[in-house]
Coordinates of C-alpha atoms in Angstrom, one line a residue:
Chain I
M1 CA -18.2 20.2 -24.2
L2 CA -16.0 19.7 -27.0
E3 CA -16.5 23.4 -28.4
A4 CA -16.3 25.0 -25.2
L5 CA -13.1 22.8 -24.8
L6 CA -11.3 24.8 -27.8
E7 CA -13.1 27.8 -26.6
Y8 CA -12.1 28.2 -22.9
K9 CA -8.7 28.1 -21.9
F10 CA -9.5 26.9 -18.4
L11 CA -11.4 23.7 -19.9
Q12 CA -7.9 23.1 -21.8
N13 CA -5.9 23.6 -18.5
A14 CA -8.2 21.2 -16.9
F15 CA -8.3 18.6 -19.5
L16 CA -4.6 18.6 -19.6
S17 CA -4.2 18.3 -15.7
T18 CA -6.2 15.6 -15.7
I19 CA -3.9 13.5 -18.3
L20 CA -1.1 14.5 -16.4
A21 CA -2.5 13.4 -12.7
S22 CA -3.5 10.1 -14.5
I23 CA -0.2 9.7 -16.0
T24 CA 1.6 9.9 -12.4
C25 CA -1.0 8.3 -10.4
G26 CA -0.8 5.4 -12.7
I27 CA 2.8 4.7 -12.5
M28 CA 3.1 6.6 -8.8
G29 CA 0.0 4.6 -7.9
T30 CA 1.5 0.9 -8.9
I31 CA 4.4 1.7 -6.7
I32 CA 2.5 2.7 -3.8
T33 CA 0.2 0.0 -3.9
E34 CA 2.8 -2.9 -4.5
K35 CA 4.9 -1.5 -1.6
K36 CA 2.0 -1.3 0.5
L37 CA 2.2 2.8 1.2
V38 CA -1.0 3.6 0.7
M39 CA -1.1 4.4 4.5
L40 CA 2.0 6.1 4.5
S41 CA 0.8 8.1 0.9
G42 CA -2.2 9.1 2.6
G43 CA -0.3 10.8 5.5
I44 CA 1.7 12.8 3.2
A45 CA -1.4 14.0 1.4
H46 CA -2.6 15.2 4.7
T47 CA 0.7 16.8 5.8
T48 CA 0.9 18.8 3.1
F49 CA -1.9 20.8 4.2
G50 CA 0.7 22.3 6.6
G51 CA 3.1 23.3 3.7
I52 CA -0.3 25.4 2.1
G53 CA -1.7 27.2 5.0
L54 CA 2.2 28.5 5.5
G55 CA 2.4 29.4 2.0
Y56 CA -0.9 31.3 3.0
F57 CA 0.8 32.8 6.1
L58 CA 3.8 33.7 4.5
G59 CA 2.6 34.7 1.1
I60 CA 4.4 32.5 -1.1
E61 CA 3.3 30.1 -3.7
P62 CA 0.9 27.4 -1.5
I63 CA 2.1 24.5 -4.0
I64 CA 5.7 25.4 -3.1
S65 CA 5.6 25.5 0.3
G66 CA 3.1 22.4 0.5
L67 CA 5.8 20.6 -1.6
F68 CA 8.1 21.1 0.8
F69 CA 6.4 20.4 3.9
S70 CA 5.1 17.0 2.4
I71 CA 9.0 16.0 1.5
I72 CA 9.9 16.8 4.6
A73 CA 7.0 14.5 6.1
S74 CA 7.8 11.6 4.0
L75 CA 11.6 11.7 4.8
G76 CA 10.8 12.3 8.1
I77 CA 8.7 9.4 8.9
S78 CA 11.4 7.4 7.3
R79 CA 13.6 8.7 9.5
I80 CA 12.3 8.1 12.5
N81 CA 11.2 5.1 11.8
K82 CA 14.3 3.6 11.3
K83 CA 15.9 5.4 14.4
T84 CA 13.3 4.4 16.8
D85 CA 10.9 1.2 17.4
T86 CA 7.8 3.0 16.6
Y87 CA 5.3 1.2 14.0
S88 CA 5.2 3.8 10.6
D89 CA 1.6 3.0 11.2
L90 CA 1.6 5.4 14.4
L91 CA 3.7 7.7 12.8
I92 CA 1.9 8.2 9.6
G93 CA -1.2 9.0 11.7
M94 CA 1.1 11.6 14.0
F95 CA 2.1 13.3 10.8
W96 CA -1.1 13.0 9.5
S97 CA -3.0 14.7 12.1
L98 CA 0.3 16.9 12.9
G99 CA 0.3 18.8 9.3
M100 CA -3.7 19.2 9.4
A101 CA -3.3 20.8 13.1
L102 CA -0.5 23.3 11.7
G103 CA -2.4 23.9 8.3
V104 CA -5.3 25.6 10.4
L105 CA -3.3 27.5 12.8
F106 CA -1.4 28.8 9.9
I107 CA -4.6 29.9 8.4
A108 CA -5.9 31.4 11.5
F109 CA -2.9 33.1 11.8
T110 CA -2.8 34.8 8.2
P111 CA -3.5 38.6 8.7
G112 CA -7.2 39.5 6.7
Y113 CA -9.8 37.3 5.5
P114 CA -9.3 33.5 6.0
P115 CA -8.5 32.2 2.4
D116 CA -11.0 29.4 1.1
M117 CA -9.3 25.9 1.3
T118 CA -11.9 24.1 0.1
S119 CA -10.1 23.9 -3.7
Y120 CA -7.1 22.5 -1.7
L121 CA -9.1 19.6 0.3
F122 CA -11.3 18.5 -2.3
G123 CA -9.6 19.7 -5.5
D124 CA -10.9 22.0 -7.9
I125 CA -10.0 21.1 -11.8
L126 CA -11.5 23.8 -13.5
T127 CA -9.5 26.5 -12.0
V128 CA -6.2 25.1 -12.5
S129 CA -3.5 27.8 -13.5
R130 CA -0.9 27.9 -16.4
K131 CA 1.8 27.9 -13.7
E132 CA 0.4 25.0 -12.2
L133 CA 0.2 23.2 -15.3
L134 CA 3.7 23.7 -16.2
L135 CA 4.7 22.4 -12.8
M136 CA 2.8 19.1 -13.3
L137 CA 4.1 18.7 -16.6
I138 CA 7.7 18.7 -14.8
F139 CA 6.8 16.1 -12.4
D140 CA 5.6 13.7 -14.9
L141 CA 8.9 14.2 -16.8
I142 CA 10.7 13.8 -13.7
I143 CA 8.9 11.0 -12.6
I144 CA 8.7 9.1 -15.9
T145 CA 12.3 9.3 -16.5
I146 CA 13.4 8.2 -13.5
I147 CA 10.9 5.3 -13.5
V148 CA 11.3 4.3 -17.0
S149 CA 15.5 4.2 -16.5
F150 CA 15.5 2.2 -13.4
F151 CA 12.1 0.0 -14.4
N152 CA 14.2 -2.8 -13.7
I153 CA 15.7 -1.8 -10.2
F154 CA 12.3 -0.6 -9.0
K155 CA 11.1 -3.8 -9.8
A156 CA 13.3 -5.8 -8.1
Y157 CA 12.8 -3.4 -5.1
L158 CA 9.0 -3.5 -4.5
F159 CA 9.9 -7.3 -5.0
D160 CA 12.1 -8.4 -2.6
E161 CA 14.2 -5.4 -1.3
E162 CA 17.0 -8.1 0.8
F163 CA 18.1 -9.6 -2.6
L164 CA 18.6 -6.2 -4.0
A165 CA 20.5 -4.8 -1.4
I166 CA 22.7 -7.9 -1.0
Q167 CA 23.2 -7.3 -4.9
G168 CA 25.2 -4.2 -3.6
A169 CA 22.0 -1.4 -4.1
P170 CA 21.6 1.5 -2.7
I171 CA 18.4 0.7 -1.0
L172 CA 18.4 3.5 1.3
L173 CA 18.8 5.8 -1.5
L174 CA 16.0 4.3 -3.6
E175 CA 13.9 4.6 -0.3
Y176 CA 14.5 8.1 0.2
L177 CA 13.8 9.0 -3.9
L178 CA 11.0 6.7 -3.8
Y179 CA 9.3 8.9 -0.6
I180 CA 10.0 11.9 -2.6
L181 CA 8.6 11.0 -5.8
I182 CA 5.6 10.0 -3.5
A183 CA 5.7 13.5 -1.9
C184 CA 5.5 15.4 -5.5
T185 CA 3.0 12.8 -6.5
V186 CA 0.8 14.2 -3.8
V187 CA 1.4 17.7 -4.6
L188 CA 0.7 17.6 -8.0
L189 CA -3.1 16.3 -7.2
V190 CA -4.0 18.3 -4.5
K191 CA -5.5 21.1 -7.7
V192 CA -7.4 17.7 -9.7
T193 CA -8.7 15.9 -6.4
G194 CA -7.8 17.6 -3.4
I195 CA -5.4 16.2 -0.4
I196 CA -8.3 14.5 1.5
L197 CA -9.3 12.7 -2.1
S198 CA -6.0 11.9 -3.8
I199 CA -5.5 8.7 -2.4
A200 CA -8.3 7.0 -4.2
L201 CA -6.7 8.3 -7.4
L202 CA -3.3 6.5 -6.7
T203 CA -5.4 3.2 -5.8
V204 CA -8.5 2.9 -7.8
P205 CA -7.3 2.4 -11.1
I206 CA -4.5 0.3 -10.0
A207 CA -7.1 -2.0 -8.0
L208 CA -9.1 -2.1 -11.0
A209 CA -5.9 -2.6 -13.8
K210 CA -5.0 -5.5 -11.5
Q211 CA -8.0 -7.6 -12.1
F212 CA -6.8 -7.9 -15.9
T213 CA -3.1 -8.1 -15.8
Y214 CA 0.1 -9.9 -13.9
N215 CA 2.6 -7.7 -15.8
L216 CA 4.0 -5.0 -13.9
K217 CA 5.0 -2.8 -16.7
N218 CA 1.3 -3.3 -18.2
L219 CA -0.8 -2.5 -14.8
M220 CA 1.2 0.5 -15.2
I221 CA 0.1 1.6 -18.4
L222 CA -3.9 0.1 -17.8
S223 CA -3.9 2.2 -14.7
C224 CA -3.0 5.4 -16.6
G225 CA -5.6 4.8 -18.9
L226 CA -8.2 3.9 -16.7
G227 CA -7.3 6.8 -14.1
A228 CA -7.7 9.0 -17.1
V229 CA -11.4 7.6 -18.3
F230 CA -12.2 8.4 -14.8
C231 CA -11.2 11.9 -14.5
L232 CA -12.2 12.9 -18.2
M233 CA -15.6 11.3 -17.1
G234 CA -15.4 13.1 -14.1
L235 CA -14.4 16.3 -15.6
F236 CA -17.4 16.1 -17.9
V237 CA -19.9 15.3 -15.7
S238 CA -18.7 17.9 -13.2
Y239 CA -19.0 20.6 -16.1
K240 CA -22.5 19.5 -16.9
L241 CA -24.1 19.5 -13.5
G242 CA -21.8 22.4 -12.1
I243 CA -20.7 19.9 -9.3
P244 CA -17.3 19.6 -7.3
S245 CA -15.0 17.8 -9.6
G246 CA -12.8 15.9 -7.5
A247 CA -15.8 14.3 -5.6
T248 CA -17.3 13.4 -9.0
I249 CA -14.0 12.1 -10.4
I250 CA -13.7 9.8 -7.1
I251 CA -17.2 8.8 -7.1
I252 CA -17.2 8.0 -10.7
A253 CA -14.0 5.9 -10.1
I254 CA -14.9 3.5 -7.2
F255 CA -18.8 3.0 -8.9
S256 CA -16.5 2.0 -11.9
Y257 CA -14.4 -0.5 -9.9
L258 CA -17.4 -1.8 -8.1
T259 CA -19.5 -2.7 -11.3
I260 CA -16.7 -3.9 -12.9
V261 CA -15.7 -6.5 -10.1
F262 CA -19.3 -7.3 -10.1
L263 CA -19.5 -8.0 -13.3
K264 CA -16.5 -10.3 -13.6
K265 CA -17.3 -12.1 -11.1
K266 CA -20.7 -13.0 -11.9
T267 CA -19.3 -14.2 -15.6
A268 CA -16.8 -16.1 -14.0
R269 CA -19.6 -17.9 -12.2
K270 CA -21.4 -18.3 -15.3
H271 CA -18.1 -20.0 -17.2
S272 CA -17.7 -22.3 -14.1
L273 CA -21.0 -23.5 -14.2
P274 CA -22.0 -27.4 -15.8
Q275 CA -23.6 -26.8 -19.3
Chain C
M1 CA 41.3 -25.6 0.0
S2 CA 41.0 -21.5 1.3
N3 CA 38.4 -20.7 3.9
A4 CA 35.3 -19.4 2.0
I5 CA 33.4 -17.8 5.3
E6 CA 35.7 -16.8 8.4
L7 CA 33.3 -16.0 11.4
K8 CA 35.5 -14.7 14.2
N9 CA 33.5 -14.0 17.7
I10 CA 30.7 -12.7 16.2
S11 CA 28.0 -11.3 18.9
V12 CA 24.8 -9.8 17.8
Y13 CA 22.3 -7.8 20.1
Y14 CA 19.1 -6.4 19.3
G15 CA 19.1 -4.0 21.5
Q16 CA 19.4 -5.7 24.8
V17 CA 18.5 -9.0 23.6
C18 CA 21.6 -11.3 22.4
A19 CA 20.7 -13.0 19.5
L20 CA 24.3 -14.3 19.3
A21 CA 27.1 -14.9 21.2
H22 CA 30.8 -15.5 20.0
I23 CA 30.1 -17.5 17.0
N24 CA 33.6 -18.4 15.9
L25 CA 32.5 -20.5 12.5
T26 CA 35.0 -21.3 9.4
V27 CA 33.6 -22.7 6.2
K28 CA 35.9 -24.3 3.9
E29 CA 35.4 -24.0 0.3
G30 CA 33.3 -26.8 -1.4
D31 CA 32.0 -27.4 1.9
Y32 CA 28.3 -28.0 2.4
L33 CA 27.6 -27.0 5.7
G34 CA 23.5 -27.6 7.5
I35 CA 23.2 -25.2 10.4
I36 CA 20.3 -26.7 12.4
G37 CA 18.9 -24.8 15.8
P38 CA 15.5 -24.0 17.4
N39 CA 13.3 -21.0 16.6
G40 CA 14.7 -17.7 17.5
G41 CA 18.2 -19.5 17.8
G42 CA 19.6 -16.9 16.0
K43 CA 20.3 -19.0 12.5
S44 CA 18.5 -16.5 10.1
T45 CA 20.4 -13.6 12.2
L46 CA 23.4 -15.7 11.4
L47 CA 22.8 -16.1 7.7
K48 CA 22.0 -11.9 7.7
V49 CA 25.2 -11.6 9.0
I50 CA 27.1 -13.5 6.7
L51 CA 25.2 -11.5 4.2
G52 CA 26.3 -8.1 5.2
L53 CA 22.3 -7.1 6.1
I54 CA 23.0 -7.1 9.6
K55 CA 26.2 -5.3 11.1
P56 CA 27.3 -7.4 14.2
S57 CA 28.0 -6.0 17.5
Q58 CA 31.1 -7.3 17.1
G59 CA 33.7 -9.9 15.6
T60 CA 35.0 -10.1 12.1
I61 CA 33.7 -11.6 9.0
R62 CA 35.7 -12.9 6.2
I63 CA 34.7 -13.8 2.9
F64 CA 37.5 -15.8 0.9
G65 CA 39.9 -14.2 2.9
R66 CA 38.5 -10.4 2.6
P67 CA 36.6 -8.3 4.9
L68 CA 32.8 -7.9 3.6
T69 CA 32.2 -5.1 1.3
P70 CA 28.7 -3.7 0.8
K71 CA 28.8 -5.4 -2.9
G72 CA 29.2 -9.0 -2.1
R73 CA 28.9 -10.4 -5.4
L74 CA 30.5 -13.9 -4.1
I75 CA 27.5 -15.1 -2.2
S76 CA 24.1 -15.1 -2.9
Y77 CA 20.9 -16.1 -1.1
V78 CA 17.7 -17.9 -1.5
P79 CA 15.1 -16.3 1.0
Q80 CA 12.2 -18.5 2.6
F81 CA 9.5 -18.4 0.2
S82 CA 7.0 -18.0 2.0
K83 CA 7.5 -14.5 2.7
F84 CA 7.0 -13.2 -0.8
D85 CA 3.6 -11.6 -1.7
L86 CA 2.3 -14.3 -4.2
R87 CA 0.0 -12.0 -5.9
F88 CA 2.8 -9.5 -6.7
P89 CA 2.7 -9.0 -10.8
I90 CA 5.8 -10.4 -11.8
N91 CA 6.9 -13.5 -14.0
V92 CA 9.1 -16.3 -13.0
R93 CA 11.5 -15.3 -16.0
D94 CA 11.8 -11.8 -14.6
V95 CA 12.3 -13.2 -10.9
V96 CA 15.5 -15.2 -12.0
L97 CA 16.8 -12.0 -14.0
M98 CA 16.7 -10.1 -11.1
G99 CA 20.0 -12.0 -9.8
C100 CA 22.0 -10.2 -13.1
L101 CA 21.0 -6.8 -11.3
G102 CA 24.2 -7.0 -9.3
K103 CA 27.0 -8.3 -11.6
R104 CA 28.1 -5.3 -13.4
N105 CA 28.8 -2.1 -11.3
G106 CA 26.9 0.4 -10.9
L107 CA 23.5 -1.8 -11.2
L108 CA 22.4 -1.1 -14.7
P109 CA 18.9 -1.0 -14.9
K110 CA 19.0 -2.8 -18.3
Y111 CA 19.7 -6.8 -19.1
G112 CA 22.0 -7.5 -20.8
K113 CA 22.0 -10.7 -24.1
E114 CA 24.7 -12.5 -22.1
D115 CA 22.1 -12.2 -18.7
Q116 CA 19.4 -13.5 -21.0
E117 CA 21.5 -16.5 -22.4
L118 CA 22.5 -17.4 -18.6
V119 CA 18.9 -17.5 -17.3
D120 CA 17.6 -19.2 -19.6
C121 CA 20.4 -22.0 -18.9
I122 CA 19.7 -21.9 -15.4
M123 CA 15.9 -22.3 -16.1
K124 CA 16.7 -25.4 -18.5
E125 CA 19.0 -26.8 -15.8
L126 CA 16.5 -26.5 -13.0
G127 CA 13.6 -27.5 -15.0
I128 CA 11.9 -24.6 -14.7
F129 CA 12.2 -23.3 -18.1
D130 CA 8.4 -24.4 -19.4
L131 CA 7.3 -22.0 -16.2
R132 CA 9.1 -18.9 -17.2
A133 CA 5.9 -16.9 -18.5
R134 CA 3.9 -17.9 -15.3
Q135 CA 3.3 -15.2 -12.7
I136 CA 4.4 -16.5 -9.4
G137 CA 1.4 -17.0 -7.7
Q138 CA 0.8 -20.0 -9.8
L139 CA 3.5 -22.2 -8.8
S140 CA 3.9 -24.9 -6.2
G141 CA 5.8 -24.4 -2.8
G142 CA 8.6 -26.8 -5.2
Q143 CA 8.6 -24.9 -8.1
L144 CA 8.8 -21.5 -6.4
Q145 CA 11.9 -22.7 -4.5
R146 CA 13.5 -23.5 -7.7
V147 CA 12.8 -20.5 -8.8
L148 CA 14.1 -18.5 -6.0
I149 CA 17.3 -21.3 -6.2
A150 CA 17.8 -20.3 -9.8
R151 CA 17.4 -16.3 -9.3
A152 CA 20.3 -16.9 -6.8
L153 CA 22.4 -18.9 -9.1
S154 CA 21.8 -15.9 -11.8
A155 CA 24.3 -13.9 -9.4
E156 CA 27.0 -16.4 -10.2
P157 CA 28.0 -16.6 -6.6
K158 CA 30.5 -18.9 -5.2
I159 CA 28.7 -19.2 -2.3
L160 CA 25.2 -19.8 -2.0
L161 CA 23.0 -19.8 1.7
L162 CA 19.7 -21.0 2.1
D163 CA 17.0 -19.9 4.5
E164 CA 14.9 -23.2 5.4
P165 CA 14.8 -24.3 1.7
T166 CA 12.0 -27.3 2.4
A167 CA 10.4 -25.6 4.8
N168 CA 6.3 -26.4 3.7
L169 CA 7.7 -28.7 0.9
D170 CA 6.5 -32.0 1.0
N171 CA 8.7 -35.2 1.2
K172 CA 9.2 -35.6 -2.9
S173 CA 10.0 -31.7 -3.5
S174 CA 12.1 -31.8 -0.5
N175 CA 14.0 -34.8 -2.2
Q176 CA 14.2 -33.3 -5.5
I177 CA 15.9 -30.0 -3.6
Y178 CA 18.2 -31.6 -1.7
S179 CA 19.5 -33.7 -5.0
L180 CA 19.6 -30.3 -6.8
L181 CA 21.8 -28.5 -3.8
K182 CA 24.3 -32.0 -3.7
E183 CA 24.8 -31.1 -7.3
L184 CA 25.6 -27.4 -6.9
N185 CA 27.9 -28.2 -4.4
K186 CA 30.4 -29.7 -6.4
K187 CA 30.9 -26.1 -8.2
M188 CA 29.9 -23.9 -5.3
T189 CA 30.0 -23.5 -1.0
I190 CA 26.8 -24.4 0.5
V191 CA 25.6 -23.1 3.3
L192 CA 21.7 -23.7 4.5
V193 CA 19.7 -23.6 7.3
T194 CA 17.2 -26.0 8.1
H195 CA 14.8 -27.3 11.0
D196 CA 14.2 -30.6 8.7
L197 CA 16.8 -33.1 10.9
A198 CA 15.8 -36.0 9.1
H199 CA 16.9 -35.6 5.7
I200 CA 19.8 -33.2 6.7
S201 CA 22.4 -35.2 8.2
S202 CA 22.3 -37.7 5.0
S203 CA 22.8 -34.6 2.6
V204 CA 25.5 -32.4 4.1
K205 CA 29.5 -32.5 4.6
S206 CA 29.3 -30.8 7.7
L207 CA 26.9 -29.8 10.6
A208 CA 26.5 -26.6 13.0
C209 CA 24.2 -26.4 15.9
L210 CA 23.2 -22.8 16.9
N211 CA 21.3 -22.1 19.5
K212 CA 22.7 -18.2 20.0
T213 CA 25.8 -19.9 20.6
L214 CA 27.6 -22.5 18.2
F215 CA 27.1 -25.9 20.4
Y216 CA 28.6 -28.1 17.6
H217 CA 30.0 -28.3 14.0
G218 CA 31.8 -30.9 12.3
E219 CA 30.7 -34.4 10.8
P220 CA 27.3 -34.7 10.5
E221 CA 26.5 -37.2 13.0
L222 CA 24.6 -36.1 16.3
N223 CA 24.4 -37.4 19.2
E224 CA 21.8 -36.9 21.9
P225 CA 23.8 -34.4 24.2
I226 CA 24.2 -32.2 21.5
I227 CA 20.4 -32.0 20.3
N228 CA 19.6 -31.5 23.6
N229 CA 21.6 -28.8 24.4
T230 CA 20.8 -27.0 21.1
F231 CA 17.3 -27.2 21.3
G232 CA 16.8 -27.7 25.1
C233 CA 14.3 -30.7 24.7
P234 CA 14.8 -33.9 23.6
V235 CA 13.8 -34.0 20.0
D236 CA 12.6 -37.1 17.7
L237 CA 15.3 -38.0 15.8
L238 CA 14.0 -41.2 14.3
A239 CA 14.4 -41.5 10.8
H240 CA 11.3 -43.0 10.1
G241 CA 11.7 -45.8 8.0
V242 CA 14.1 -44.0 5.8
P243 CA 17.7 -45.9 5.0
H244 CA 19.2 -42.6 6.8
R245 CA 19.5 -42.4 10.7
V246 CA 20.1 -38.8 12.6
L247 CA 21.4 -40.9 15.7
R248 CA 23.4 -44.3 16.1
H249 CA 22.3 -44.8 19.6
H250 CA 19.4 -43.1 21.6
E251 CA 17.2 -44.0 24.7
E252 CA 13.9 -43.5 24.1
A253 CA 12.8 -39.8 25.6
K254 CA 10.8 -40.6 28.6

């Protein structure tokens, strides 16, 4: 594969995009899991589909309109949640299906042959273009800069929002910022794992990393590393066997998680047994 | 002595439900006020109003004579420790450091050297310095409560508010918390909300009974009509062999 990697541009793009995606997943996934926003992220991811459909309908870059949709969705959920007494779970459920429904309609309205949507739904890492790669790089830089420079504030925000508010922090601003970052993250993952599978990459590396560390910073770094390992393994296997990359990555990640947790439990039990 | 907290005619409504009605309460600087009342009596709401987390439907709040600003540096807060996710990846030191976040204007995200020293000093004072590297899930309830008090203190407040500081704590840990608060009261005004009737009257300097409205505010000496009004039923006020009593005289509840 190494020779192929040096030879083929699409493989280089795929390789770089997995690395960029894992960094985002490690950092944002940790925040999403610790703030209990996994469902929200799932909702935002699916709403993105509406934007992608709109992109095809209007003839603009689907990723751009997808990003627009996901940002609107994330801010919309937060706004409506504050204005009304609706549970955010219910709102997420509604946005989730509304986004998908709009996507289906836009695609149906698009003149000519209907485009193939599977690469957006399930990811197609081998078709990542230079332009998309550049977009991912920009997102990554934005996310890393924001999180690194406000790390302590984010940590306090995740741990105890109320206490941070008392200290005069602009909680609403932080919330909107976080939601926009989640929207960006989800869109960034569209090409790697697809809309439907993206949530796994935001949770599995973190769940596994949580087995080994109690430190938020280490948790982020370890999650990035684990994400990269899963993605590269998935890329390798999918390339060798010619099977879909997104699905391969997810299956490898979840099986690794289950195996490691099982082994860890087993060794812990062995140690605790009397000699 | 000046007034630390001044509440004038405060009412709070959650939709149609009235949580607090026409509260007038003045807390002098250096006071140690205990607020008691039944569940749903508006105790936590009152604390949140003072903290500026809830905007009252009517009425005014003054902290040291000034209206409540969004950047309330004078007050710090110790929430109930039961509301925390104990698996959160954070250690004791980082929790305590959090109190320093709001001290500088603009929320600089880096802690300075003086912050680190202050936090170490507070942790030593509260006897949690040796626990500084522990993840918060590996602490006992009493230890975690002291960590939260340390966090509030690292904001260097003039007023300390506590929400049920001894809920879910055993007698020994409760006593430790109360003697710590008594010590802290020499330097700052303290307001605490509690169910713990047995301990409170021997610790605090003044007492307020809250059930939607303020039924009583004054010396920490209760009588039966006040308690019955506040709680709506006779409450077991017996001091179980401990050397402080809540009531002087009272009849057996039927």
